[in-house]
Each structure stands twice: as C-alpha cells, then as structure tokens.
mmCIF file with all atom_site columns, C-alpha atoms in Angstrom:
data_model
loop_
_atom_site.group_PDB
_atom_site.id
_atom_site.type_symbol
_atom_site.label_atom_id
_atom_site.label_alt_id
_atom_site.label_comp_id
_atom_site.label_asym_id
_atom_site.label_entity_id
_atom_site.label_seq_id
_atom_site.pdbx_PDB_ins_code
_atom_site.Cartn_x
_atom_site.Cartn_y
_atom_site.Cartn_z
_atom_site.occupancy
_atom_site.B_iso_or_equiv
_atom_site.pdbx_formal_charge
_atom_site.auth_seq_id
_atom_site.auth_comp_id
_atom_site.auth_asym_id
_atom_site.auth_atom_id
_atom_site.pdbx_PDB_model_num
ATOM 1   C CA . MET A 1 1   ? 117.642 97.131  -93.590  1.00 0.00 ? 577 MET A CA 1
ATOM 2   C CA . ASP A 1 2   ? 113.938 96.689  -94.347  1.00 0.00 ? 578 ASP A CA 1
ATOM 3   C CA . LEU A 1 3   ? 112.341 99.538  -92.400  1.00 0.00 ? 579 LEU A CA 1
ATOM 4   C CA . LYS A 1 4   ? 108.913 97.883  -92.706  1.00 0.00 ? 580 LYS A CA 1
ATOM 5   C CA . ASP A 1 5   ? 110.188 95.279  -90.244  1.00 0.00 ? 581 ASP A CA 1
ATOM 6   C CA . HIS A 1 6   ? 110.331 98.083  -87.653  1.00 0.00 ? 582 HIS A CA 1
ATOM 7   C CA . ILE A 1 7   ? 106.802 99.476  -88.138  1.00 0.00 ? 583 ILE A CA 1
ATOM 8   C CA . ARG A 1 8   ? 103.984 97.763  -86.261  1.00 0.00 ? 584 ARG A CA 1
ATOM 9   C CA . SER A 1 9   ? 100.549 97.371  -87.764  1.00 0.00 ? 585 SER A CA 1
ATOM 10  C CA . ILE A 1 10  ? 97.635  97.807  -85.380  1.00 0.00 ? 586 ILE A CA 1
ATOM 11  C CA . PRO A 1 11  ? 94.209  96.816  -86.665  1.00 0.00 ? 587 PRO A CA 1
ATOM 12  C CA . ASP A 1 12  ? 91.085  98.849  -85.676  1.00 0.00 ? 588 ASP A CA 1
ATOM 13  C CA . PHE A 1 13  ? 92.923  101.905 -84.412  1.00 0.00 ? 589 PHE A CA 1
ATOM 14  C CA . PRO A 1 14  ? 91.877  104.640 -83.927  1.00 0.00 ? 590 PRO A CA 1
ATOM 15  C CA . LYS A 1 15  ? 88.534  103.152 -85.005  1.00 0.00 ? 591 LYS A CA 1
ATOM 16  C CA . PRO A 1 16  ? 87.220  99.914  -86.456  1.00 0.00 ? 592 PRO A CA 1
ATOM 17  C CA . GLY A 1 17  ? 88.308  99.205  -90.021  1.00 0.00 ? 593 GLY A CA 1
ATOM 18  C CA . ILE A 1 18  ? 91.484  101.289 -89.861  1.00 0.00 ? 594 ILE A CA 1
ATOM 19  C CA . LEU A 1 19  ? 94.909  99.591  -90.012  1.00 0.00 ? 595 LEU A CA 1
ATOM 20  C CA . PHE A 1 20  ? 97.311  101.930 -88.213  1.00 0.00 ? 596 PHE A CA 1
ATOM 21  C CA . TYR A 1 21  ? 101.015 101.913 -89.096  1.00 0.00 ? 597 TYR A CA 1
ATOM 22  C CA . ASP A 1 22  ? 102.741 102.650 -85.790  1.00 0.00 ? 598 ASP A CA 1
ATOM 23  C CA . ILE A 1 23  ? 106.113 104.372 -86.227  1.00 0.00 ? 599 ILE A CA 1
ATOM 24  C CA . SER A 1 24  ? 106.872 104.386 -82.509  1.00 0.00 ? 600 SER A CA 1
ATOM 25  C CA . THR A 1 25  ? 108.480 100.972 -82.932  1.00 0.00 ? 601 THR A CA 1
ATOM 26  C CA . LEU A 1 26  ? 110.850 102.405 -85.498  1.00 0.00 ? 602 LEU A CA 1
ATOM 27  C CA . LEU A 1 27  ? 111.672 105.467 -83.393  1.00 0.00 ? 603 LEU A CA 1
ATOM 28  C CA . ARG A 1 28  ? 112.658 103.419 -80.378  1.00 0.00 ? 604 ARG A CA 1
ATOM 29  C CA . ASP A 1 29  ? 115.100 101.375 -82.405  1.00 0.00 ? 605 ASP A CA 1
ATOM 30  C CA . ALA A 1 30  ? 118.164 103.600 -82.708  1.00 0.00 ? 606 ALA A CA 1
ATOM 31  C CA . ASP A 1 31  ? 119.598 101.723 -85.699  1.00 0.00 ? 607 ASP A CA 1
ATOM 32  C CA . ALA A 1 32  ? 116.344 101.710 -87.641  1.00 0.00 ? 608 ALA A CA 1
ATOM 33  C CA . TRP A 1 33  ? 115.723 105.432 -86.896  1.00 0.00 ? 609 TRP A CA 1
ATOM 34  C CA . GLN A 1 34  ? 119.258 106.258 -88.054  1.00 0.00 ? 610 GLN A CA 1
ATOM 35  C CA . VAL A 1 35  ? 118.765 104.317 -91.266  1.00 0.00 ? 611 VAL A CA 1
ATOM 36  C CA . ALA A 1 36  ? 115.469 106.136 -91.899  1.00 0.00 ? 612 ALA A CA 1
ATOM 37  C CA . MET A 1 37  ? 117.041 109.493 -91.237  1.00 0.00 ? 613 MET A CA 1
ATOM 38  C CA . ASN A 1 38  ? 119.940 108.767 -93.577  1.00 0.00 ? 614 ASN A CA 1
ATOM 39  C CA . ARG A 1 39  ? 117.645 107.622 -96.385  1.00 0.00 ? 615 ARG A CA 1
ATOM 40  C CA . MET A 1 40  ? 115.398 110.623 -95.941  1.00 0.00 ? 616 MET A CA 1
ATOM 41  C CA . ALA A 1 41  ? 118.364 112.980 -95.863  1.00 0.00 ? 617 ALA A CA 1
ATOM 42  C CA . GLN A 1 42  ? 119.631 111.428 -99.101  1.00 0.00 ? 618 GLN A CA 1
ATOM 43  C CA . ALA A 1 43  ? 116.228 111.963 -100.773 1.00 0.00 ? 619 ALA A CA 1
ATOM 44  C CA . ILE A 1 44  ? 115.944 115.596 -99.612  1.00 0.00 ? 620 ILE A CA 1
ATOM 45  C CA . ARG A 1 45  ? 119.528 116.722 -100.262 1.00 0.00 ? 621 ARG A CA 1
ATOM 46  C CA . GLN A 1 46  ? 119.024 116.973 -104.044 1.00 0.00 ? 622 GLN A CA 1
ATOM 47  C CA . TYR A 1 47  ? 116.419 119.758 -103.537 1.00 0.00 ? 623 TYR A CA 1
ATOM 48  C CA . GLN A 1 48  ? 118.936 121.975 -101.691 1.00 0.00 ? 624 GLN A CA 1
ATOM 49  C CA . PRO A 1 49  ? 116.500 123.287 -99.070  1.00 0.00 ? 625 PRO A CA 1
ATOM 50  C CA . ASP A 1 50  ? 117.010 126.289 -96.885  1.00 0.00 ? 626 ASP A CA 1
ATOM 51  C CA . PHE A 1 51  ? 114.418 124.997 -94.488  1.00 0.00 ? 627 PHE A CA 1
ATOM 52  C CA . LEU A 1 52  ? 112.479 121.813 -93.711  1.00 0.00 ? 628 LEU A CA 1
ATOM 53  C CA . ALA A 1 53  ? 108.877 122.296 -92.596  1.00 0.00 ? 629 ALA A CA 1
ATOM 54  C CA . GLY A 1 54  ? 107.495 119.659 -90.285  1.00 0.00 ? 630 GLY A CA 1
ATOM 55  C CA . ILE A 1 55  ? 103.732 119.101 -90.010  1.00 0.00 ? 631 ILE A CA 1
ATOM 56  C CA . GLU A 1 56  ? 102.382 118.802 -86.467  1.00 0.00 ? 632 GLU A CA 1
ATOM 57  C CA . SER A 1 57  ? 103.110 116.616 -84.711  1.00 0.00 ? 633 SER A CA 1
ATOM 58  C CA . ARG A 1 58  ? 104.756 113.467 -86.000  1.00 0.00 ? 634 ARG A CA 1
ATOM 59  C CA . GLY A 1 59  ? 106.324 115.397 -88.869  1.00 0.00 ? 635 GLY A CA 1
ATOM 60  C CA . PHE A 1 60  ? 108.422 117.208 -86.277  1.00 0.00 ? 636 PHE A CA 1
ATOM 61  C CA . LEU A 1 61  ? 110.058 113.906 -85.314  1.00 0.00 ? 637 LEU A CA 1
ATOM 62  C CA . PHE A 1 62  ? 111.502 113.619 -88.826  1.00 0.00 ? 638 PHE A CA 1
ATOM 63  C CA . ALA A 1 63  ? 111.880 117.203 -90.043  1.00 0.00 ? 639 ALA A CA 1
ATOM 64  C CA . ALA A 1 64  ? 113.777 118.561 -87.048  1.00 0.00 ? 640 ALA A CA 1
ATOM 65  C CA . PRO A 1 65  ? 116.606 115.969 -86.973  1.00 0.00 ? 641 PRO A CA 1
ATOM 66  C CA . LEU A 1 66  ? 116.780 116.021 -90.751  1.00 0.00 ? 642 LEU A CA 1
ATOM 67  C CA . ALA A 1 67  ? 117.196 119.799 -90.748  1.00 0.00 ? 643 ALA A CA 1
ATOM 68  C CA . LEU A 1 68  ? 120.006 119.501 -88.281  1.00 0.00 ? 644 LEU A CA 1
ATOM 69  C CA . LYS A 1 69  ? 121.632 116.743 -90.301  1.00 0.00 ? 645 LYS A CA 1
ATOM 70  C CA . LEU A 1 70  ? 121.325 118.792 -93.533  1.00 0.00 ? 646 LEU A CA 1
ATOM 71  C CA . GLY A 1 71  ? 122.402 122.047 -92.002  1.00 0.00 ? 647 GLY A CA 1
ATOM 72  C CA . CYS A 1 72  ? 119.184 123.969 -92.684  1.00 0.00 ? 648 CYS A CA 1
ATOM 73  C CA . GLY A 1 73  ? 116.496 125.583 -90.633  1.00 0.00 ? 649 GLY A CA 1
ATOM 74  C CA . PHE A 1 74  ? 113.357 123.906 -89.266  1.00 0.00 ? 650 PHE A CA 1
ATOM 75  C CA . LEU A 1 75  ? 109.827 125.334 -89.441  1.00 0.00 ? 651 LEU A CA 1
ATOM 76  C CA . MET A 1 76  ? 106.762 124.144 -87.528  1.00 0.00 ? 652 MET A CA 1
ATOM 77  C CA . LEU A 1 77  ? 103.458 123.924 -89.298  1.00 0.00 ? 653 LEU A CA 1
ATOM 78  C CA . ARG A 1 78  ? 100.868 123.765 -86.475  1.00 0.00 ? 654 ARG A CA 1
ATOM 79  C CA . LYS A 1 79  ? 97.275  123.622 -85.566  1.00 0.00 ? 655 LYS A CA 1
ATOM 80  C CA . PRO A 1 80  ? 95.564  126.913 -84.627  1.00 0.00 ? 656 PRO A CA 1
ATOM 81  C CA . GLY A 1 81  ? 96.573  128.611 -81.414  1.00 0.00 ? 657 GLY A CA 1
ATOM 82  C CA . LYS A 1 82  ? 99.850  126.767 -80.918  1.00 0.00 ? 658 LYS A CA 1
ATOM 83  C CA . LEU A 1 83  ? 102.336 129.357 -82.255  1.00 0.00 ? 659 LEU A CA 1
ATOM 84  C CA . PRO A 1 84  ? 103.271 132.651 -80.555  1.00 0.00 ? 660 PRO A CA 1
ATOM 85  C CA . GLY A 1 85  ? 103.256 135.956 -82.351  1.00 0.00 ? 661 GLY A CA 1
ATOM 86  C CA . PRO A 1 86  ? 101.631 136.806 -85.643  1.00 0.00 ? 662 PRO A CA 1
ATOM 87  C CA . VAL A 1 87  ? 100.750 133.796 -87.769  1.00 0.00 ? 663 VAL A CA 1
ATOM 88  C CA . VAL A 1 88  ? 99.510  133.092 -91.270  1.00 0.00 ? 664 VAL A CA 1
ATOM 89  C CA . GLY A 1 89  ? 97.005  130.324 -91.584  1.00 0.00 ? 665 GLY A CA 1
ATOM 90  C CA . LEU A 1 90  ? 95.148  128.398 -94.231  1.00 0.00 ? 666 LEU A CA 1
ATOM 91  C CA . ASP A 1 91  ? 91.793  126.655 -93.891  1.00 0.00 ? 667 ASP A CA 1
ATOM 92  C CA . TYR A 1 92  ? 91.340  123.480 -95.939  1.00 0.00 ? 668 TYR A CA 1
ATOM 93  C CA . THR A 1 93  ? 88.917  120.672 -96.310  1.00 0.00 ? 669 THR A CA 1
ATOM 94  C CA . LEU A 1 94  ? 89.628  116.997 -95.799  1.00 0.00 ? 670 LEU A CA 1
ATOM 95  C CA . GLU A 1 95  ? 87.196  114.327 -97.017  1.00 0.00 ? 671 GLU A CA 1
ATOM 96  C CA . TYR A 1 96  ? 85.690  113.995 -93.484  1.00 0.00 ? 672 TYR A CA 1
ATOM 97  C CA . ARG A 1 97  ? 86.193  117.486 -91.927  1.00 0.00 ? 673 ARG A CA 1
ATOM 98  C CA . SER A 1 98  ? 87.762  120.879 -92.295  1.00 0.00 ? 674 SER A CA 1
ATOM 99  C CA . ASP A 1 99  ? 90.964  121.976 -90.602  1.00 0.00 ? 675 ASP A CA 1
ATOM 100 C CA . ARG A 1 100 ? 93.466  124.789 -90.406  1.00 0.00 ? 676 ARG A CA 1
ATOM 101 C CA . ILE A 1 101 ? 97.220  124.927 -90.416  1.00 0.00 ? 677 ILE A CA 1
ATOM 102 C CA . GLU A 1 102 ? 99.372  127.888 -89.368  1.00 0.00 ? 678 GLU A CA 1
ATOM 103 C CA . VAL A 1 103 ? 102.968 129.077 -89.526  1.00 0.00 ? 679 VAL A CA 1
ATOM 104 C CA . GLN A 1 104 ? 104.582 132.117 -87.910  1.00 0.00 ? 680 GLN A CA 1
ATOM 105 C CA . ALA A 1 105 ? 104.292 135.077 -90.272  1.00 0.00 ? 681 ALA A CA 1
ATOM 106 C CA . ASP A 1 106 ? 108.011 135.798 -90.207  1.00 0.00 ? 682 ASP A CA 1
ATOM 107 C CA . ALA A 1 107 ? 109.143 132.200 -90.474  1.00 0.00 ? 683 ALA A CA 1
ATOM 108 C CA . VAL A 1 108 ? 110.079 132.133 -94.212  1.00 0.00 ? 684 VAL A CA 1
ATOM 109 C CA . PRO A 1 109 ? 112.046 134.709 -96.102  1.00 0.00 ? 685 PRO A CA 1
ATOM 110 C CA . PRO A 1 110 ? 110.616 135.253 -99.599  1.00 0.00 ? 686 PRO A CA 1
ATOM 111 C CA . GLY A 1 111 ? 112.174 132.895 -102.120 1.00 0.00 ? 687 GLY A CA 1
ATOM 112 C CA . ALA A 1 112 ? 113.443 130.429 -99.503  1.00 0.00 ? 688 ALA A CA 1
ATOM 113 C CA . ARG A 1 113 ? 113.450 126.770 -100.552 1.00 0.00 ? 689 ARG A CA 1
ATOM 114 C CA . VAL A 1 114 ? 111.300 124.793 -98.169  1.00 0.00 ? 690 VAL A CA 1
ATOM 115 C CA . VAL A 1 115 ? 110.810 121.014 -98.325  1.00 0.00 ? 691 VAL A CA 1
ATOM 116 C CA . VAL A 1 116 ? 107.741 119.784 -96.418  1.00 0.00 ? 692 VAL A CA 1
ATOM 117 C CA . VAL A 1 117 ? 108.226 116.622 -94.294  1.00 0.00 ? 693 VAL A CA 1
ATOM 118 C CA . ASP A 1 118 ? 105.688 114.440 -92.546  1.00 0.00 ? 694 ASP A CA 1
ATOM 119 C CA . ASP A 1 119 ? 105.482 110.934 -91.202  1.00 0.00 ? 695 ASP A CA 1
ATOM 120 C CA . LEU A 1 120 ? 102.740 109.695 -93.515  1.00 0.00 ? 696 LEU A CA 1
ATOM 121 C CA . LEU A 1 121 ? 100.826 110.631 -96.660  1.00 0.00 ? 697 LEU A CA 1
ATOM 122 C CA . ALA A 1 122 ? 97.285  109.374 -96.663  1.00 0.00 ? 698 ALA A CA 1
ATOM 123 C CA . THR A 1 123 ? 94.626  111.402 -98.490  1.00 0.00 ? 699 THR A CA 1
ATOM 124 C CA . GLY A 1 124 ? 97.022  114.291 -99.095  1.00 0.00 ? 700 GLY A CA 1
ATOM 125 C CA . GLY A 1 125 ? 94.861  117.189 -97.832  1.00 0.00 ? 701 GLY A CA 1
ATOM 126 C CA . THR A 1 126 ? 97.149  118.376 -95.040  1.00 0.00 ? 702 THR A CA 1
ATOM 127 C CA . LEU A 1 127 ? 100.337 118.066 -97.069  1.00 0.00 ? 703 LEU A CA 1
ATOM 128 C CA . ALA A 1 128 ? 98.799  119.926 -100.015 1.00 0.00 ? 704 ALA A CA 1
ATOM 129 C CA . ALA A 1 129 ? 97.554  122.685 -97.682  1.00 0.00 ? 705 ALA A CA 1
ATOM 130 C CA . SER A 1 130 ? 101.011 122.969 -96.157  1.00 0.00 ? 706 SER A CA 1
ATOM 131 C CA . ILE A 1 131 ? 102.525 123.562 -99.572  1.00 0.00 ? 707 ILE A CA 1
ATOM 132 C CA . ARG A 1 132 ? 99.941  126.227 -100.369 1.00 0.00 ? 708 ARG A CA 1
ATOM 133 C CA . LEU A 1 133 ? 100.492 127.920 -96.977  1.00 0.00 ? 709 LEU A CA 1
ATOM 134 C CA . LEU A 1 134 ? 104.252 128.122 -97.491  1.00 0.00 ? 710 LEU A CA 1
ATOM 135 C CA . ARG A 1 135 ? 103.727 129.610 -100.970 1.00 0.00 ? 711 ARG A CA 1
ATOM 136 C CA . LEU A 1 136 ? 101.490 132.284 -99.432  1.00 0.00 ? 712 LEU A CA 1
ATOM 137 C CA . LEU A 1 137 ? 104.563 133.415 -97.490  1.00 0.00 ? 713 LEU A CA 1
ATOM 138 C CA . GLY A 1 138 ? 106.637 133.514 -100.671 1.00 0.00 ? 714 GLY A CA 1
ATOM 139 C CA . ALA A 1 139 ? 108.486 130.229 -100.243 1.00 0.00 ? 715 ALA A CA 1
ATOM 140 C CA . GLU A 1 140 ? 109.532 128.022 -103.101 1.00 0.00 ? 716 GLU A CA 1
ATOM 141 C CA . VAL A 1 141 ? 108.499 124.431 -102.310 1.00 0.00 ? 717 VAL A CA 1
ATOM 142 C CA . PRO A 1 142 ? 110.621 122.138 -104.468 1.00 0.00 ? 718 PRO A CA 1
ATOM 143 C CA . ALA A 1 143 ? 109.450 118.830 -102.909 1.00 0.00 ? 719 ALA A CA 1
ATOM 144 C CA . ALA A 1 144 ? 107.691 116.960 -100.131 1.00 0.00 ? 720 ALA A CA 1
ATOM 145 C CA . LEU A 1 145 ? 108.750 113.794 -98.333  1.00 0.00 ? 721 LEU A CA 1
ATOM 146 C CA . THR A 1 146 ? 107.229 111.334 -95.914  1.00 0.00 ? 722 THR A CA 1
ATOM 147 C CA . LEU A 1 147 ? 108.405 108.127 -94.283  1.00 0.00 ? 723 LEU A CA 1
ATOM 148 C CA . ILE A 1 148 ? 105.247 106.256 -95.325  1.00 0.00 ? 724 ILE A CA 1
ATOM 149 C CA . GLU A 1 149 ? 102.780 106.572 -98.165  1.00 0.00 ? 725 GLU A CA 1
ATOM 150 C CA . LEU A 1 150 ? 99.416  104.817 -98.178  1.00 0.00 ? 726 LEU A CA 1
ATOM 151 C CA . THR A 1 151 ? 99.251  104.509 -101.927 1.00 0.00 ? 727 THR A CA 1
ATOM 152 C CA . PHE A 1 152 ? 95.700  103.105 -102.002 1.00 0.00 ? 728 PHE A CA 1
ATOM 153 C CA . LEU A 1 153 ? 94.363  106.483 -100.732 1.00 0.00 ? 729 LEU A CA 1
ATOM 154 C CA . GLY A 1 154 ? 95.751  108.431 -103.674 1.00 0.00 ? 730 GLY A CA 1
ATOM 155 C CA . GLY A 1 155 ? 97.103  111.423 -101.734 1.00 0.00 ? 731 GLY A CA 1
ATOM 156 C CA . ARG A 1 156 ? 99.959  111.913 -104.134 1.00 0.00 ? 732 ARG A CA 1
ATOM 157 C CA . GLN A 1 157 ? 97.433  113.170 -106.734 1.00 0.00 ? 733 GLN A CA 1
ATOM 158 C CA . LEU A 1 158 ? 96.784  116.319 -104.684 1.00 0.00 ? 734 LEU A CA 1
ATOM 159 C CA . LEU A 1 159 ? 100.442 117.322 -104.663 1.00 0.00 ? 735 LEU A CA 1
ATOM 160 C CA . ASP A 1 160 ? 101.891 119.579 -107.354 1.00 0.00 ? 736 ASP A CA 1
ATOM 161 C CA . VAL A 1 161 ? 105.539 119.088 -106.300 1.00 0.00 ? 737 VAL A CA 1
ATOM 162 C CA . PRO A 1 162 ? 107.850 116.102 -106.561 1.00 0.00 ? 738 PRO A CA 1
ATOM 163 C CA . PHE A 1 163 ? 106.989 113.683 -103.766 1.00 0.00 ? 739 PHE A CA 1
ATOM 164 C CA . GLU A 1 164 ? 108.938 110.835 -102.239 1.00 0.00 ? 740 GLU A CA 1
ATOM 165 C CA . ALA A 1 165 ? 108.175 108.293 -99.524  1.00 0.00 ? 741 ALA A CA 1
ATOM 166 C CA . LEU A 1 166 ? 110.596 105.760 -98.138  1.00 0.00 ? 742 LEU A CA 1
ATOM 167 C CA . LEU A 1 167 ? 107.898 103.130 -97.624  1.00 0.00 ? 743 LEU A CA 1
ATOM 168 C CA . GLN A 1 168 ? 104.716 102.411 -99.438  1.00 0.00 ? 744 GLN A CA 1
ATOM 169 C CA . TYR A 1 169 ? 101.715 100.382 -98.290  1.00 0.00 ? 745 TYR A CA 1
ATOM 170 C CA . ASP A 1 170 ? 99.146  99.255  -100.842 1.00 0.00 ? 746 ASP A CA 1
ATOM 171 C CA . SER A 1 171 ? 96.409  98.346  -98.381  1.00 0.00 ? 747 SER A CA 1
#
C-alpha cells in the first residue's frame, strides 16, 4: 500500500505558501492506519524501547498505539502547563519563535530506552529538543521516528540519533 495515497495535500494552510500534509485522511482509513502502525512498529522494534515518547499533539496519535502494540510504556511530551505534578522542561528556539516542551519529572527511570515519535519532521527543532529533554532525565534515546519527513527543510541534520520516516516529501 502506498501510504502517500492516503495523505491529502492542502495548499496555503495554515498560511499562504505552505503546503500542508493532512494525516487525518490516513487516520480515518482503518486499513491505511493499520499499515502505517505495522510499518512504524517494525522500524522501532529493533531499538528495543522501554517507552515511546509522543510529542504533543499529533505524535500522541502514533506513539500511544505503537507503545501498546510493542508492549512498552507511553510518555507525553507536552507544551507548558499541560501536565500535572512536578515537570522538567526545556526551552528551545525554532527558526521563527521560541518554545518549551515538558515531561513529568518522574516519567522516565534513569537508563530507560526511549524512542521519540511524532507525525512529521520539518525543521527538526522540536524533535531535537525532545531528545535533549529526555536525556536530562537520564533516558537513553536510541532513535526517533516520524510518519512523514519534509526532506527539503533539513530537520534530520539537527538530530544526533538514528532517524527514520515512513514517507518523505521533497517539496
């Protein structure tokens, strides 16, 4: 199955000049979503994770069912103020703004293997920050995975772990 056939391209969203790759069309097709989950699980399995960390919010749609499928835990990496209890956060800069990502302070036992999962890799800032944040908690991050990579934005260059994407778009 060619999963690209199940992803809709929407020009000028969220602003003029942007071509948005809409995964909602894939998610509402049970067969396509199952194929995507199976392929992502196959890619992740080799890293033997204890946890999958999903990046808010579309990363949750992939990381949570993959964690269940692989028999490992699921962690939420969230925007500030969204998690209860003590949190550890990391401020980072994107090319157009700064941001912050947080995780619960007790979410990761030291030495745990955590693979980071998101829907899309663009410029790489959020994914790179997520890896750094997990390491602050003592996690080992053996890899990162997304459904889609926008190769023309070069986000992969910011990552210092093996990275895989099921689909690549060159423009």
